Coordinates of C-alpha atoms in Angstrom, one line a residue:
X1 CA 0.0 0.0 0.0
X2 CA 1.6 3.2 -1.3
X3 CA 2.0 5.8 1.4
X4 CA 1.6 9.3 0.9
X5 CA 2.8 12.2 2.4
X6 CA 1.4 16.2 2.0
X7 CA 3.0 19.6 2.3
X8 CA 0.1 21.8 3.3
X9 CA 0.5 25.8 4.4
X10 CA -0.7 28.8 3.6
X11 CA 0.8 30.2 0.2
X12 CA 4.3 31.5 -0.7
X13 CA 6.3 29.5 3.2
X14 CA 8.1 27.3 0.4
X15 CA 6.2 24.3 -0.1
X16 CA 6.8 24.1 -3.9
X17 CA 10.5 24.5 -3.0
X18 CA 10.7 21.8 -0.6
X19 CA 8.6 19.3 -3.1
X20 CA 10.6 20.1 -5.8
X21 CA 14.0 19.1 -3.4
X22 CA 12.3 15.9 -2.9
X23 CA 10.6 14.8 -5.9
X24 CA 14.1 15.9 -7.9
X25 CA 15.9 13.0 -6.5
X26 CA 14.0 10.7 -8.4
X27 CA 12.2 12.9 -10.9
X28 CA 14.6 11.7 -14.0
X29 CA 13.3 8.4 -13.5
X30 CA 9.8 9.3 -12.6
X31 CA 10.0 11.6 -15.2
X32 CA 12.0 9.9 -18.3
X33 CA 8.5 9.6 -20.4
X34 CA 9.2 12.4 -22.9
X35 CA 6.1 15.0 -24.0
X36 CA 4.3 13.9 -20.3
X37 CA 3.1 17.2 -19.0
X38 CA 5.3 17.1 -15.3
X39 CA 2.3 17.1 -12.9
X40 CA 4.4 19.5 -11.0
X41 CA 2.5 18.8 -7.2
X42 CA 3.1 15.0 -7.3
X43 CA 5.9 12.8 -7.5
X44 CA 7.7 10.0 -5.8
X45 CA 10.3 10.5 -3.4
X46 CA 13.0 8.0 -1.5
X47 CA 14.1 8.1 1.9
X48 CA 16.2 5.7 3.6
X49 CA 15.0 3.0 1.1
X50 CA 11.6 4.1 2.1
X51 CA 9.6 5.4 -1.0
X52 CA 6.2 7.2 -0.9
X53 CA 4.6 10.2 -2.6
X54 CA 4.5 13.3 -2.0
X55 CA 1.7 16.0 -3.2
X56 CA 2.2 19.6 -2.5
X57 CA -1.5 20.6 -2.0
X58 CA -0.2 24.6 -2.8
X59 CA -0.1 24.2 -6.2
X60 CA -3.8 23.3 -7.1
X61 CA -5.6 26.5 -5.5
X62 CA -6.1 29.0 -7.7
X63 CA -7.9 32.3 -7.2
X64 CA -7.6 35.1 -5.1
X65 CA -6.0 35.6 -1.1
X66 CA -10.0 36.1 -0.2
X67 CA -10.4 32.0 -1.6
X68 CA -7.7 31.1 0.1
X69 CA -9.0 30.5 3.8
X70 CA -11.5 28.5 2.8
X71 CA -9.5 26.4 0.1
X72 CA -7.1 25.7 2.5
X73 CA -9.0 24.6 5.1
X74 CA -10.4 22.1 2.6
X75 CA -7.0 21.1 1.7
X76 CA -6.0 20.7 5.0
X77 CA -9.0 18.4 5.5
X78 CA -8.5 16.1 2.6
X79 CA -4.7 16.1 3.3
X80 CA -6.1 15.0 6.8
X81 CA -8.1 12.1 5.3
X82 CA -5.9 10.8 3.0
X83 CA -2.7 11.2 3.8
X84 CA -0.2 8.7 5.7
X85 CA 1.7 11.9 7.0
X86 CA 2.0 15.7 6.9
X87 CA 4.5 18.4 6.5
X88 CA 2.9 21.7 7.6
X89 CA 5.1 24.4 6.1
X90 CA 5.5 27.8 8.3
X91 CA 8.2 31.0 7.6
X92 CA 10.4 32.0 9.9
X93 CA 10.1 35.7 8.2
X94 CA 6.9 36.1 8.2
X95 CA 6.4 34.7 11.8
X96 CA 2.8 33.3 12.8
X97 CA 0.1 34.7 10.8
X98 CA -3.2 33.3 11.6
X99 CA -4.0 31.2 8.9
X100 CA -1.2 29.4 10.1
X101 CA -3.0 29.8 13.2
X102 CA -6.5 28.0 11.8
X103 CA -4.4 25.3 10.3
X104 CA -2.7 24.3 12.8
X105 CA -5.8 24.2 15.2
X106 CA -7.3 21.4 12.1
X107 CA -4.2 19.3 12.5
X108 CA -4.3 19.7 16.4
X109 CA -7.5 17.0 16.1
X110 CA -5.7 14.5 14.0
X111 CA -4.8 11.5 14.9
X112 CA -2.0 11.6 12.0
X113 CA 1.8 12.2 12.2
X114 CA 2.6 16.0 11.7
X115 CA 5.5 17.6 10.8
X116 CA 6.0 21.2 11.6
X117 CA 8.7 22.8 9.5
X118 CA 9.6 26.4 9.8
X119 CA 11.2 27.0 7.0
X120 CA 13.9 29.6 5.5
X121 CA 15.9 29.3 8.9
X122 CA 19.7 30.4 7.4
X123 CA 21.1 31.7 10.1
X124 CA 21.8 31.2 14.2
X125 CA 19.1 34.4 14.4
X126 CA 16.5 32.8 12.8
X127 CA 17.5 29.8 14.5
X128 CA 16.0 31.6 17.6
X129 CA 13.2 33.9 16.3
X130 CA 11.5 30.2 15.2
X131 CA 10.8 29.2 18.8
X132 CA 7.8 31.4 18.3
X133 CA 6.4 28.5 16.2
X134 CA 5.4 26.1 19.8
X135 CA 2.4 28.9 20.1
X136 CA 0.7 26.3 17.4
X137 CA 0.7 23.8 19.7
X138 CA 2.1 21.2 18.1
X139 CA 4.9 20.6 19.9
X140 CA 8.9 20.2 18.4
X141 CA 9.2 21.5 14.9
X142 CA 11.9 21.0 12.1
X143 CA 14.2 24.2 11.1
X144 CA 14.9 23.7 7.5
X145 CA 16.2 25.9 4.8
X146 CA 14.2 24.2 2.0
X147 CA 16.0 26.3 -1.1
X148 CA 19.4 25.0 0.0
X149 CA 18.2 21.5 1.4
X150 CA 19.8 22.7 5.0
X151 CA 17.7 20.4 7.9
X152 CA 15.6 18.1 5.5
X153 CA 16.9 14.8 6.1
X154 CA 15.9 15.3 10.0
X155 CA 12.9 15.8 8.8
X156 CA 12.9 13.4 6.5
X157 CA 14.4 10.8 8.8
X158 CA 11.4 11.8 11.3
X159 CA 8.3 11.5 8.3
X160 CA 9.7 8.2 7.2
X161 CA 9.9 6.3 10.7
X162 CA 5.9 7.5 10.9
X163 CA 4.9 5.5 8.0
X164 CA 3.9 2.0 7.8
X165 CA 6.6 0.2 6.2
X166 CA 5.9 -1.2 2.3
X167 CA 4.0 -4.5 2.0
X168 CA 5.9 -6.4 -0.8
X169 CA 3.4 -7.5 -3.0
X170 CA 3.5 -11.5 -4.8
X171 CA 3.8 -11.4 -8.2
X172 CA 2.4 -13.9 -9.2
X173 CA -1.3 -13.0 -7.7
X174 CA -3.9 -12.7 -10.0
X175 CA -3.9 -9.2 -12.2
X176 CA -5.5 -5.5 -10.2
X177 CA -7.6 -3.4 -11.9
X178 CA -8.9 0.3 -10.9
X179 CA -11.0 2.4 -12.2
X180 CA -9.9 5.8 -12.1
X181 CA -11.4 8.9 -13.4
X182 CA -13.0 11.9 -12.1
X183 CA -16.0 12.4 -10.3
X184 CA -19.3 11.5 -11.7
X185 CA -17.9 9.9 -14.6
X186 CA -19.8 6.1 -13.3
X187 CA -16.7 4.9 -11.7
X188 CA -19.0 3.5 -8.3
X189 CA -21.9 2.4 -10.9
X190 CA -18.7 0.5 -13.3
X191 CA -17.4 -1.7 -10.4
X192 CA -21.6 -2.5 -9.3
X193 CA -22.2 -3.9 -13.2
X194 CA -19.0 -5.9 -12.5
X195 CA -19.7 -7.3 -9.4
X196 CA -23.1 -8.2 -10.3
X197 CA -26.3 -8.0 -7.6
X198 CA -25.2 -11.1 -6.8
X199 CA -21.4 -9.6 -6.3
X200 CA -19.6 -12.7 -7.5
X201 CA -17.2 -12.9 -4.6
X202 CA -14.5 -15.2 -3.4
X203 CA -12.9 -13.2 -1.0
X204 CA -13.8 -9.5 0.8
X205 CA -10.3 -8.1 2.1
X206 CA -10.5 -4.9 3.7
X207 CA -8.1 -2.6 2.4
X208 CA -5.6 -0.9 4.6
X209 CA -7.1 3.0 4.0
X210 CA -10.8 2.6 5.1
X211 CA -12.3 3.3 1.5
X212 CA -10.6 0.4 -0.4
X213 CA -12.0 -2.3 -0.8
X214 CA -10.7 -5.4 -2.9
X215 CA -12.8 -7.8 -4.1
X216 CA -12.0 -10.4 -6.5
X217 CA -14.0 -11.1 -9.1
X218 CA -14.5 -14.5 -11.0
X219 CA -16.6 -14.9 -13.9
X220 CA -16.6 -16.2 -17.4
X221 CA -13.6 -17.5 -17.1
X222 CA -11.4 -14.0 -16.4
X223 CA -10.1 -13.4 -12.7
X224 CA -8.9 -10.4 -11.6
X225 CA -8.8 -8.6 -8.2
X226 CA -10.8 -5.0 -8.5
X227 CA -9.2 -2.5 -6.4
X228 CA -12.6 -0.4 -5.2
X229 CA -11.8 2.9 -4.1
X230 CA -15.1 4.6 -5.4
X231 CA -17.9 3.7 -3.6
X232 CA -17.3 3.6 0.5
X233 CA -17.0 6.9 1.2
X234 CA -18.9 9.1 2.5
X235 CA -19.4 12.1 0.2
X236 CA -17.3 14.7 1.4
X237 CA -18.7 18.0 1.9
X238 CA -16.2 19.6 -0.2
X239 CA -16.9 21.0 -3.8
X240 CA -16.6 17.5 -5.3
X241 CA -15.3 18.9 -8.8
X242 CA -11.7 20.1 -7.8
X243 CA -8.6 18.3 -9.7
X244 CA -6.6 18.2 -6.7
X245 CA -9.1 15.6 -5.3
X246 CA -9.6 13.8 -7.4
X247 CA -5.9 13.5 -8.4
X248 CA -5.5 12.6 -4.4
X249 CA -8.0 10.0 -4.8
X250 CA -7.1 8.3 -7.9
X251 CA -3.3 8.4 -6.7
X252 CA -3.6 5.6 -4.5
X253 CA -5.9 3.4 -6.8
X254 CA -3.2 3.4 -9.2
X255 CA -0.8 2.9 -7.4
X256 CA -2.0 -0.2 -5.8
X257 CA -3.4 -1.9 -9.3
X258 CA -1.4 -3.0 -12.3
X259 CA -4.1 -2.2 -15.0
X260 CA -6.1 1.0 -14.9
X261 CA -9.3 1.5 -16.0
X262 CA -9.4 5.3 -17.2
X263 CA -13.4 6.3 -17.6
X264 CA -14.1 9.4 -19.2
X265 CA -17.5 10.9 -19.9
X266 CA -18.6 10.8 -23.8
X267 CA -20.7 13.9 -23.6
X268 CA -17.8 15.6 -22.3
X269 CA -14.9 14.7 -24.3
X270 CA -11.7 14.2 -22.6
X271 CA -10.7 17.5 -20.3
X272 CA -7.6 18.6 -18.3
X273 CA -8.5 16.4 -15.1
X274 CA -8.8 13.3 -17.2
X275 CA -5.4 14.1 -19.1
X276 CA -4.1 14.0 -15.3
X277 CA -5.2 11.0 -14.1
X278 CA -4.4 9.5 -17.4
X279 CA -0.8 10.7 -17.1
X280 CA -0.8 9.2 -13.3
X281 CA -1.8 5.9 -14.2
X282 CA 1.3 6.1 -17.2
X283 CA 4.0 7.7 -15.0
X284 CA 3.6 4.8 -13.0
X285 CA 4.1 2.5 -15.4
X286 CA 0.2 0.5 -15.2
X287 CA -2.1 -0.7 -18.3
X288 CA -4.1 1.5 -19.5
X289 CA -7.9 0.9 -21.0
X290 CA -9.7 4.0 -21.3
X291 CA -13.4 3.4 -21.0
X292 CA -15.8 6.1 -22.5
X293 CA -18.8 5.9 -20.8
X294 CA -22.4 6.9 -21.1
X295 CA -21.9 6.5 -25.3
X296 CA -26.0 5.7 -24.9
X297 CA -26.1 9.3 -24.8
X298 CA -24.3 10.2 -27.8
X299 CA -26.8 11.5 -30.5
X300 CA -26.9 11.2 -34.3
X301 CA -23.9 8.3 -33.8
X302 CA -23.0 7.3 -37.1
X303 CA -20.5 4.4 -37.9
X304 CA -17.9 7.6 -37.5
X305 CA -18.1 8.9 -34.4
X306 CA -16.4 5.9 -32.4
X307 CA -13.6 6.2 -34.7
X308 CA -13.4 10.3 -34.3
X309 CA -13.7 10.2 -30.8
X310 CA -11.0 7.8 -30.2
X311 CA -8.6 10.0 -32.8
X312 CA -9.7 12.8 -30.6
X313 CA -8.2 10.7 -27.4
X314 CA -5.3 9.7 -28.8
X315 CA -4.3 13.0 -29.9
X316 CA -4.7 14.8 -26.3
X317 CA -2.5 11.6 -25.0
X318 CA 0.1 11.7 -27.7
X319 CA 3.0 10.2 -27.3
X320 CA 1.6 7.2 -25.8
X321 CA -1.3 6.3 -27.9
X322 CA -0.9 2.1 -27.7
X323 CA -3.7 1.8 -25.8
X324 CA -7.0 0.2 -26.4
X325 CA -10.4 2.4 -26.3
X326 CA -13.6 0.9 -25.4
X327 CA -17.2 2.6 -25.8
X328 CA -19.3 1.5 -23.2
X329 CA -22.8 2.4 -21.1
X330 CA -22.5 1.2 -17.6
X331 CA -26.5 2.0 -17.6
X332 CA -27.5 -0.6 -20.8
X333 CA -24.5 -2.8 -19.5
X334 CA -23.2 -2.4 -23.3
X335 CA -19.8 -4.0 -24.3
X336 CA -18.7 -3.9 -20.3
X337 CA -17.4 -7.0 -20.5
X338 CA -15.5 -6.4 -23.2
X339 CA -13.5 -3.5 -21.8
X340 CA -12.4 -6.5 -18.7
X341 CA -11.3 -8.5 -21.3
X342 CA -9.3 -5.9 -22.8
X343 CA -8.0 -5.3 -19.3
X344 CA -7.0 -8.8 -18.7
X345 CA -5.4 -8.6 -22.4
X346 CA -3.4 -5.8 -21.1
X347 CA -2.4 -7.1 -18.0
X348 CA -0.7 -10.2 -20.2
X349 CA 1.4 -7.8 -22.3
X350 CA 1.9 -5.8 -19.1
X351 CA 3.9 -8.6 -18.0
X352 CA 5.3 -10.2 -21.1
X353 CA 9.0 -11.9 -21.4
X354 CA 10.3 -11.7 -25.0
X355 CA 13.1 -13.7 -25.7
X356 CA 16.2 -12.1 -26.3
X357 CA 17.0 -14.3 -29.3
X358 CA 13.6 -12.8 -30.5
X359 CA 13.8 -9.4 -29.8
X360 CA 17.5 -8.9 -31.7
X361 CA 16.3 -11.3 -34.6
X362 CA 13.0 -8.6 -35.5
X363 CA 14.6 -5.5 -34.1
X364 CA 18.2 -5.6 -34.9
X365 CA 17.2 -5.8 -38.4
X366 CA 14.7 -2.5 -38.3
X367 CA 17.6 -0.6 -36.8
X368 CA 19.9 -1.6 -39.6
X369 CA 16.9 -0.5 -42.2
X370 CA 16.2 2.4 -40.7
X371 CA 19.6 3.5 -38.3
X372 CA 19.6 6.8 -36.2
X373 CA 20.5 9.8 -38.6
X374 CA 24.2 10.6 -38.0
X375 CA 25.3 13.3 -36.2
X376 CA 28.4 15.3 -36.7
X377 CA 29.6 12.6 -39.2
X378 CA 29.2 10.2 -36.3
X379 CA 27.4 6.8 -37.2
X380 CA 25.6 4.8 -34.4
X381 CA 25.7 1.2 -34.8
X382 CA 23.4 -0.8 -32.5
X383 CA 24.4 -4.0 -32.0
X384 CA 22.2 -5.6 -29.2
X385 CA 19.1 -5.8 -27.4
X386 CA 17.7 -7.4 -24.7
X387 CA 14.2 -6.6 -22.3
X388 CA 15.4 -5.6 -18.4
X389 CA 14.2 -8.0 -15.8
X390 CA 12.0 -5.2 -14.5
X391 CA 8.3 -5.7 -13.3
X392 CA 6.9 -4.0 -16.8
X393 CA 8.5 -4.2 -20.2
X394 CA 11.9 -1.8 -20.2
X395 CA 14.4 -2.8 -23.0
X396 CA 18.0 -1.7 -23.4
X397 CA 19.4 -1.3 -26.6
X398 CA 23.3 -1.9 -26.5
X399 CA 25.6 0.9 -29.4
X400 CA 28.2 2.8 -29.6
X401 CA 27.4 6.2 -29.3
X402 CA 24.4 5.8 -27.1
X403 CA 24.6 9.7 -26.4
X404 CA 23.8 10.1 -29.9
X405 CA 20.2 8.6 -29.7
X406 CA 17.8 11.8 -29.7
X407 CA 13.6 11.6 -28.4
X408 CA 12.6 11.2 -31.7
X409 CA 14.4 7.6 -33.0
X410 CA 13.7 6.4 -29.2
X411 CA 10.2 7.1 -30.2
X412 CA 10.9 5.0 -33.5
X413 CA 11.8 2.0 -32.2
X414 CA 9.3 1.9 -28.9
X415 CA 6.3 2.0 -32.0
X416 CA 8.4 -0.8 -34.0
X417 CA 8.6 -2.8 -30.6
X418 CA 4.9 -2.4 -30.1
X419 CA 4.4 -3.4 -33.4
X420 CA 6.0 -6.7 -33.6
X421 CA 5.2 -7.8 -29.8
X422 CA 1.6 -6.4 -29.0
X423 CA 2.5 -4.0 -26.1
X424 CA -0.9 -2.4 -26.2
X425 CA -2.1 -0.3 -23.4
X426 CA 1.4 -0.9 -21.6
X427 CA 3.8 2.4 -21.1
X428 CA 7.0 1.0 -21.9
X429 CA 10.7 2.3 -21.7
X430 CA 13.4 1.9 -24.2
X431 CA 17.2 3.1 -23.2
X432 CA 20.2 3.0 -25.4
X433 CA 23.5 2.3 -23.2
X434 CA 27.2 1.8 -24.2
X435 CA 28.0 -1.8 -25.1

């Protein structure tokens, strides 16, 4: 079960500053997808060979300082329900205002580890001007100077002995779908047509967080385990429409599965908060089926619009477009079963071995018809290939002048590996190294 860990504050203390310190360490490898838009207020983060998310909850409120009491408070809360930990941000410059104040009175009635850090402390004075920070009533706090990285690995020491430590999970279990998507899409009424009245059950686990619950689901031959995160909790009083929740929300969905099912909304089209949660699901390396619902809705369909609407996808996803598209109507029931077995299609290929005797007999040949261009009268010859023993399809491709290798041919030759092994709906990564 992932854990997760928020940076909440009042606006401008330095919370972007301090993510940014600790997504960078792993960001390059988080990151390495090229054209992904960098969701810039999540990421993953390693600690003393703990790893767990972070989200700075600063950079989705937008609008003006009048908004922000109220925003916050609801950020606060959220942060409050689902997070594992929390860094509450404070500035020694600015000294205690009193929205610091009204958050610090929310976190006073968690139950949850918090972390006080008062940040931009440089210097012995501030040092000492910081003590003023205990008025919040939450006992010690952490000095840190966030933009030169000064007092963060107390900190960080102190956050990661709170959390629960990782659960290693078998491999060989069956595959775990999620369906992710933002709210009101029919992600609850999705995971009701697949359980059936009848909810076709052969084991009820509780999940760890009080909303998940994993049921695994047996029918028509397919077995998979569907990772529920939709329907058990109570509707929060918060505006339900925000990105940043349901970015929190879907985070640990996907995290937890190995295919995702993305729903969007066909009378909608697909809209910045799907694009998110789409890129979510892909930076972490799961399956992707994208499952456009209510398609009963659609008027004057003609044997077009499928095939327009799914161009129209592909495009706002581009460069990772391998992925299958199914229209369904959770109301009717139509062609649901059909998007599981697409998932459990995807969850093969998600998890494919290709032999390396196969993969240099199709793709060594491609490369030698179609080579890298040449730069600066530089050829690169690529002379081997082989798939990483990772837990999702990575390949390295062995040459001479690996530097040499720009976005564009690494683009190449992921679409001519999908081509000749069926890597549909699977974000795959392709290196070149020095043989």
């Amino acid at each position: 079960m992932g854990n997760i860990v928020a940076i909440v504050g009042r606006p401008n203390v330095g919370k972007s500053t301090l993510f940014n310190r600790l997504a960078q360490r792993r960001q390059a490898i988080v990151d390495s997808v090229s054209g992904v838009t960098r969701d810039r207020h999540y990421g993953t983060t390693e600690w003393n060979g703990q790893s767990f998310s972070i989200i700075d909850t600063g950079g989705y409120i937008v609008g003006s300082d009048d908004v922000f009491e109220g925003e916050i408070r609801k950020q606060v809360n959220l942060a409050i329900d689902e997070a594992n930990a929390i860094i509450f941000v404070v500035d020694v410059e600015a000294g205690v205002t009193s929205l610091d104040q009204e958050v610090a009175m929310l976190l006073r009635k968690t139950k949850k580890p918090v972390f006080l850090m008062v940040n931009k402390v440089d210097n012995a004075m501030r040092e000492t001007d910081a003590s003023e920070f205990y008025a919040l009533g939450l006992g010690d706090y952490y000095t840190v100077a966030a933009i030169s990285g000064s007092g963060t690995g107390d900190l960080l020491d102190a956050v990661v002995d709170s959390l629960e430590p990782e659960e290693e999970r078998e491999e060989s279990e069956v595959p775990r779908f999620a369906v992710v998507g933002r709210p009101n899409v029919g992600k609850s009424s999705l995971i009701n047509v697949l359980l059936g009245e009848d909810r076709n059950i052969v084991t009820d686990i509780a999940g760890t967080t009080r909303d998940s619950l994993d049921s695994t689901y047996n029918r028509f031959g397919q077995e998979f385990t569907l990772v529920d995160t939709a329907g058990l909790r109570k509707k929060s009083k918060v505006s339900e429409d925000l990105e940043f929740y349901s970015v929190m929300r879907s985070i640990r969905a996907i995290e937890n599965s190995d295919v995702c099912f993305v729903m969007l909304d066909a009378t909608r089209g697909i809209e910045h908060q799907d694009l998110s949660i789409f890129h979510l699901a892909e930076k972490n390396k799961k399956g992707i089926v994208v499952l456009v619902n209510k398609w009963d809705l659609i008027e004057e369909k003609d044997s077009n619009t499928p095939k327009r609407f799914a161009e129209m996808v592909r495009a706002r996803t581009a460069p990772f477009t391998d992925y299958p598209i199914v229209f369904i109507s959770v109301l009717t029931k139509q062609r649901v079963f059909k998007a599981v077995e697409a998932a459990v299609e995807v969850a093969t290929n998600r998890t494919k071995k290709i032999a390396t005797s196969k993969l240099n007999e199709a793709m060594l040949q491609i490369v030698q018809d179609s080579p890298p261009p040449a730069l600066k009268g530089k050829y690169v010859k690529i002379k081997f290939c082989t798939q990483l023993p990772t837990y999702t399809p990575q390949f390295a491709f062995f040459a001479n002048l690996p530097q040499y290798v720009k976005e564009p041919y690494k683009r190449f030759v992921e679409n001519q590996l999908r081509e000749q092994f069926d890597l549909a709906g699977v974000p795959i990564q392709v290196y070149f190294r020095k043989k």
